[in-house]
Amino acid sequence: MAKLIGGLASSHIPAIGAAIAKGQQQAPYWKPFFDGFPPIHRWLETARPDVMVVFYNDHGLNFFLDKMPTFAIGTADQYQPADEGWGPRPVPVVQGHSALASHIAHSVIQQDFDLTIVNKMD
């Protein structure tokens, strides 16, 4: 049985990645936003979760208006950095957990949850 130990949330727009790539974290416009991350990093270092479930909004990279699932779950073993308009950022590949993701997918589908399973997603 899993134990939920926390939840973290952040605004997300593709410009955040561009600000990081351009070293603008301390610029007056971006500083208030980026000042919220050190406490999160410290908490993660202390809590050391075994697994993180990440929810995010796909901004038209993998889905677009002609194919837009209600909800999608990635079941890949890893996810490559995506190009959100400024080129793929030099960040590590995100490691997936296909067995856990598949278990979650099958569990919620059996409960009549409208879910799309995605085996490859940047």
PDB file of C-alpha atoms in Angstrom:
ATOM      1  CA  MET A   1       0.000   0.000   0.000  1.00  0.00           C
ATOM      2  CA  ALA A   2       1.350   3.397  -0.952  1.00  0.00           C
ATOM      3  CA  LYS A   3       1.634   6.255   1.484  1.00  0.00           C
ATOM      4  CA  LEU A   4       0.954   9.744   0.178  1.00  0.00           C
ATOM      5  CA  ILE A   5       3.490  12.080   1.777  1.00  0.00           C
ATOM      6  CA  GLY A   6       2.881  15.349  -0.008  1.00  0.00           C
ATOM      7  CA  GLY A   7       1.698  17.326  -2.955  1.00  0.00           C
ATOM      8  CA  LEU A   8       3.545  20.041  -4.841  1.00  0.00           C
ATOM      9  CA  ALA A   9       2.181  22.395  -7.464  1.00  0.00           C
ATOM     10  CA  SER A  10       3.530  25.087  -9.735  1.00  0.00           C
ATOM     11  CA  SER A  11       2.301  27.295 -12.512  1.00  0.00           C
ATOM     12  CA  HIS A  12       3.565  26.069 -15.841  1.00  0.00           C
ATOM     13  CA  ILE A  13       4.112  27.825 -19.115  1.00  0.00           C
ATOM     14  CA  PRO A  14       6.785  27.004 -21.695  1.00  0.00           C
ATOM     15  CA  ALA A  15       8.480  30.354 -21.001  1.00  0.00           C
ATOM     16  CA  ILE A  16       9.670  29.039 -17.625  1.00  0.00           C
ATOM     17  CA  GLY A  17      12.051  26.627 -19.364  1.00  0.00           C
ATOM     18  CA  ALA A  18      13.273  29.434 -21.597  1.00  0.00           C
ATOM     19  CA  ALA A  19      13.906  31.639 -18.544  1.00  0.00           C
ATOM     20  CA  ILE A  20      16.002  28.867 -16.995  1.00  0.00           C
ATOM     21  CA  ALA A  21      17.930  28.306 -20.233  1.00  0.00           C
ATOM     22  CA  LYS A  22      18.668  32.044 -20.462  1.00  0.00           C
ATOM     23  CA  GLY A  23      19.697  32.297 -16.781  1.00  0.00           C
ATOM     24  CA  GLN A  24      16.890  34.745 -15.969  1.00  0.00           C
ATOM     25  CA  GLN A  25      15.884  33.252 -12.597  1.00  0.00           C
ATOM     26  CA  GLN A  26      17.033  36.407 -10.759  1.00  0.00           C
ATOM     27  CA  ALA A  27      15.533  38.890 -13.250  1.00  0.00           C
ATOM     28  CA  PRO A  28      12.876  41.086 -11.590  1.00  0.00           C
ATOM     29  CA  TYR A  29      10.046  39.517 -13.604  1.00  0.00           C
ATOM     30  CA  TRP A  30      11.050  35.906 -12.799  1.00  0.00           C
ATOM     31  CA  LYS A  31      12.597  36.162  -9.312  1.00  0.00           C
ATOM     32  CA  PRO A  32       9.333  35.914  -7.299  1.00  0.00           C
ATOM     33  CA  PHE A  33       8.414  32.759  -9.201  1.00  0.00           C
ATOM     34  CA  PHE A  34      11.796  31.040  -8.851  1.00  0.00           C
ATOM     35  CA  ASP A  35      12.165  32.016  -5.172  1.00  0.00           C
ATOM     36  CA  GLY A  36       9.454  29.432  -4.422  1.00  0.00           C
ATOM     37  CA  PHE A  37      11.559  26.485  -5.546  1.00  0.00           C
ATOM     38  CA  PRO A  38      14.398  26.239  -2.933  1.00  0.00           C
ATOM     39  CA  PRO A  39      11.957  25.243  -0.131  1.00  0.00           C
ATOM     40  CA  ILE A  40      10.519  22.560  -2.427  1.00  0.00           C
ATOM     41  CA  HIS A  41      14.000  21.240  -3.227  1.00  0.00           C
ATOM     42  CA  ARG A  42      14.851  21.099   0.483  1.00  0.00           C
ATOM     43  CA  TRP A  43      11.616  19.237   1.268  1.00  0.00           C
ATOM     44  CA  LEU A  44      12.272  16.699  -1.508  1.00  0.00           C
ATOM     45  CA  GLU A  45      15.828  16.125  -0.248  1.00  0.00           C
ATOM     46  CA  THR A  46      14.475  15.464   3.251  1.00  0.00           C
ATOM     47  CA  ALA A  47      11.368  13.435   2.308  1.00  0.00           C
ATOM     48  CA  ARG A  48      13.111  11.384  -0.410  1.00  0.00           C
ATOM     49  CA  PRO A  49       9.936   9.942  -1.982  1.00  0.00           C
ATOM     50  CA  ASP A  50      10.223   6.570  -3.709  1.00  0.00           C
ATOM     51  CA  VAL A  51       7.884   7.584  -6.531  1.00  0.00           C
ATOM     52  CA  MET A  52       6.501  10.869  -7.789  1.00  0.00           C
ATOM     53  CA  VAL A  53       3.278  11.079  -9.768  1.00  0.00           C
ATOM     54  CA  VAL A  54       3.504  14.088 -12.078  1.00  0.00           C
ATOM     55  CA  PHE A  55       0.436  15.811 -13.526  1.00  0.00           C
ATOM     56  CA  TYR A  56       0.929  18.355 -16.276  1.00  0.00           C
ATOM     57  CA  ASN A  57      -0.789  20.079 -19.124  1.00  0.00           C
ATOM     58  CA  ASP A  58       0.432  19.095 -22.582  1.00  0.00           C
ATOM     59  CA  HIS A  59       0.746  22.342 -24.542  1.00  0.00           C
ATOM     60  CA  GLY A  60       0.169  20.778 -27.933  1.00  0.00           C
ATOM     61  CA  LEU A  61       3.371  18.744 -28.105  1.00  0.00           C
ATOM     62  CA  ASN A  62       1.898  15.257 -27.972  1.00  0.00           C
ATOM     63  CA  PHE A  63      -1.766  16.160 -28.373  1.00  0.00           C
ATOM     64  CA  PHE A  64      -3.514  18.905 -30.268  1.00  0.00           C
ATOM     65  CA  LEU A  65      -7.089  19.976 -30.882  1.00  0.00           C
ATOM     66  CA  ASP A  66      -7.660  17.133 -33.369  1.00  0.00           C
ATOM     67  CA  LYS A  67      -6.673  14.473 -30.772  1.00  0.00           C
ATOM     68  CA  MET A  68      -7.281  15.607 -27.190  1.00  0.00           C
ATOM     69  CA  PRO A  69      -7.947  12.886 -24.603  1.00  0.00           C
ATOM     70  CA  THR A  70      -9.870  13.712 -21.449  1.00  0.00           C
ATOM     71  CA  PHE A  71      -6.961  12.307 -19.423  1.00  0.00           C
ATOM     72  CA  ALA A  72      -3.833  10.473 -20.539  1.00  0.00           C
ATOM     73  CA  ILE A  73      -1.346   8.447 -18.535  1.00  0.00           C
ATOM     74  CA  GLY A  74       2.216   7.858 -19.671  1.00  0.00           C
ATOM     75  CA  THR A  75       3.314   4.253 -19.253  1.00  0.00           C
ATOM     76  CA  ALA A  76       6.805   4.491 -20.746  1.00  0.00           C
ATOM     77  CA  ASP A  77      10.048   3.623 -19.003  1.00  0.00           C
ATOM     78  CA  GLN A  78      11.399   7.081 -19.811  1.00  0.00           C
ATOM     79  CA  TYR A  79      10.393  10.400 -21.330  1.00  0.00           C
ATOM     80  CA  GLN A  80      12.663  12.540 -23.510  1.00  0.00           C
ATOM     81  CA  PRO A  81      12.841  16.333 -23.024  1.00  0.00           C
ATOM     82  CA  ALA A  82      10.417  18.060 -25.371  1.00  0.00           C
ATOM     83  CA  ASP A  83      10.778  21.147 -27.523  1.00  0.00           C
ATOM     84  CA  GLU A  84       8.281  23.674 -26.177  1.00  0.00           C
ATOM     85  CA  GLY A  85       9.198  26.312 -28.723  1.00  0.00           C
ATOM     86  CA  TRP A  86      12.744  27.163 -27.669  1.00  0.00           C
ATOM     87  CA  GLY A  87      14.358  23.822 -28.469  1.00  0.00           C
ATOM     88  CA  PRO A  88      14.684  20.824 -26.173  1.00  0.00           C
ATOM     89  CA  ARG A  89      16.315  21.902 -22.931  1.00  0.00           C
ATOM     90  CA  PRO A  90      19.481  20.143 -21.723  1.00  0.00           C
ATOM     91  CA  VAL A  91      17.721  18.364 -18.860  1.00  0.00           C
ATOM     92  CA  PRO A  92      17.896  14.687 -17.900  1.00  0.00           C
ATOM     93  CA  VAL A  93      15.534  12.149 -19.397  1.00  0.00           C
ATOM     94  CA  VAL A  94      12.638  11.578 -16.987  1.00  0.00           C
ATOM     95  CA  GLN A  95      12.572   8.011 -15.738  1.00  0.00           C
ATOM     96  CA  GLY A  96       9.139   6.421 -15.803  1.00  0.00           C
ATOM     97  CA  HIS A  97       7.780   3.472 -13.866  1.00  0.00           C
ATOM     98  CA  SER A  98       5.831   1.490 -16.452  1.00  0.00           C
ATOM     99  CA  ALA A  99       4.650  -1.215 -14.043  1.00  0.00           C
ATOM    100  CA  LEU A 100       3.181   1.299 -11.589  1.00  0.00           C
ATOM    101  CA  ALA A 101       1.694   3.434 -14.365  1.00  0.00           C
ATOM    102  CA  SER A 102       0.091   0.386 -15.978  1.00  0.00           C
ATOM    103  CA  HIS A 103      -1.322  -0.707 -12.624  1.00  0.00           C
ATOM    104  CA  ILE A 104      -2.823   2.749 -12.046  1.00  0.00           C
ATOM    105  CA  ALA A 105      -4.224   2.841 -15.588  1.00  0.00           C
ATOM    106  CA  HIS A 106      -5.873  -0.560 -15.354  1.00  0.00           C
ATOM    107  CA  SER A 107      -7.246   0.198 -11.894  1.00  0.00           C
ATOM    108  CA  VAL A 108      -8.942   3.435 -12.897  1.00  0.00           C
ATOM    109  CA  ILE A 109     -10.194   2.113 -16.252  1.00  0.00           C
ATOM    110  CA  GLN A 110     -11.934  -0.719 -14.362  1.00  0.00           C
ATOM    111  CA  GLN A 111     -13.702   2.004 -12.402  1.00  0.00           C
ATOM    112  CA  ASP A 112     -15.027   3.521 -15.688  1.00  0.00           C
ATOM    113  CA  PHE A 113     -12.536   6.408 -15.709  1.00  0.00           C
ATOM    114  CA  ASP A 114     -12.008   7.825 -19.217  1.00  0.00           C
ATOM    115  CA  LEU A 115      -8.273   7.367 -19.686  1.00  0.00           C
ATOM    116  CA  THR A 116      -5.910   7.185 -22.645  1.00  0.00           C
ATOM    117  CA  ILE A 117      -2.747   5.098 -22.237  1.00  0.00           C
ATOM    118  CA  VAL A 118       0.335   6.641 -23.867  1.00  0.00           C
ATOM    119  CA  ASN A 119       3.424   4.462 -24.364  1.00  0.00           C
ATOM    120  CA  LYS A 120       5.633   7.220 -25.788  1.00  0.00           C
ATOM    121  CA  MET A 121       5.501  10.895 -24.931  1.00  0.00           C
ATOM    122  CA  ASP A 122       8.083  13.687 -24.961  1.00  0.00           C
TER     123      ASP A 122
END
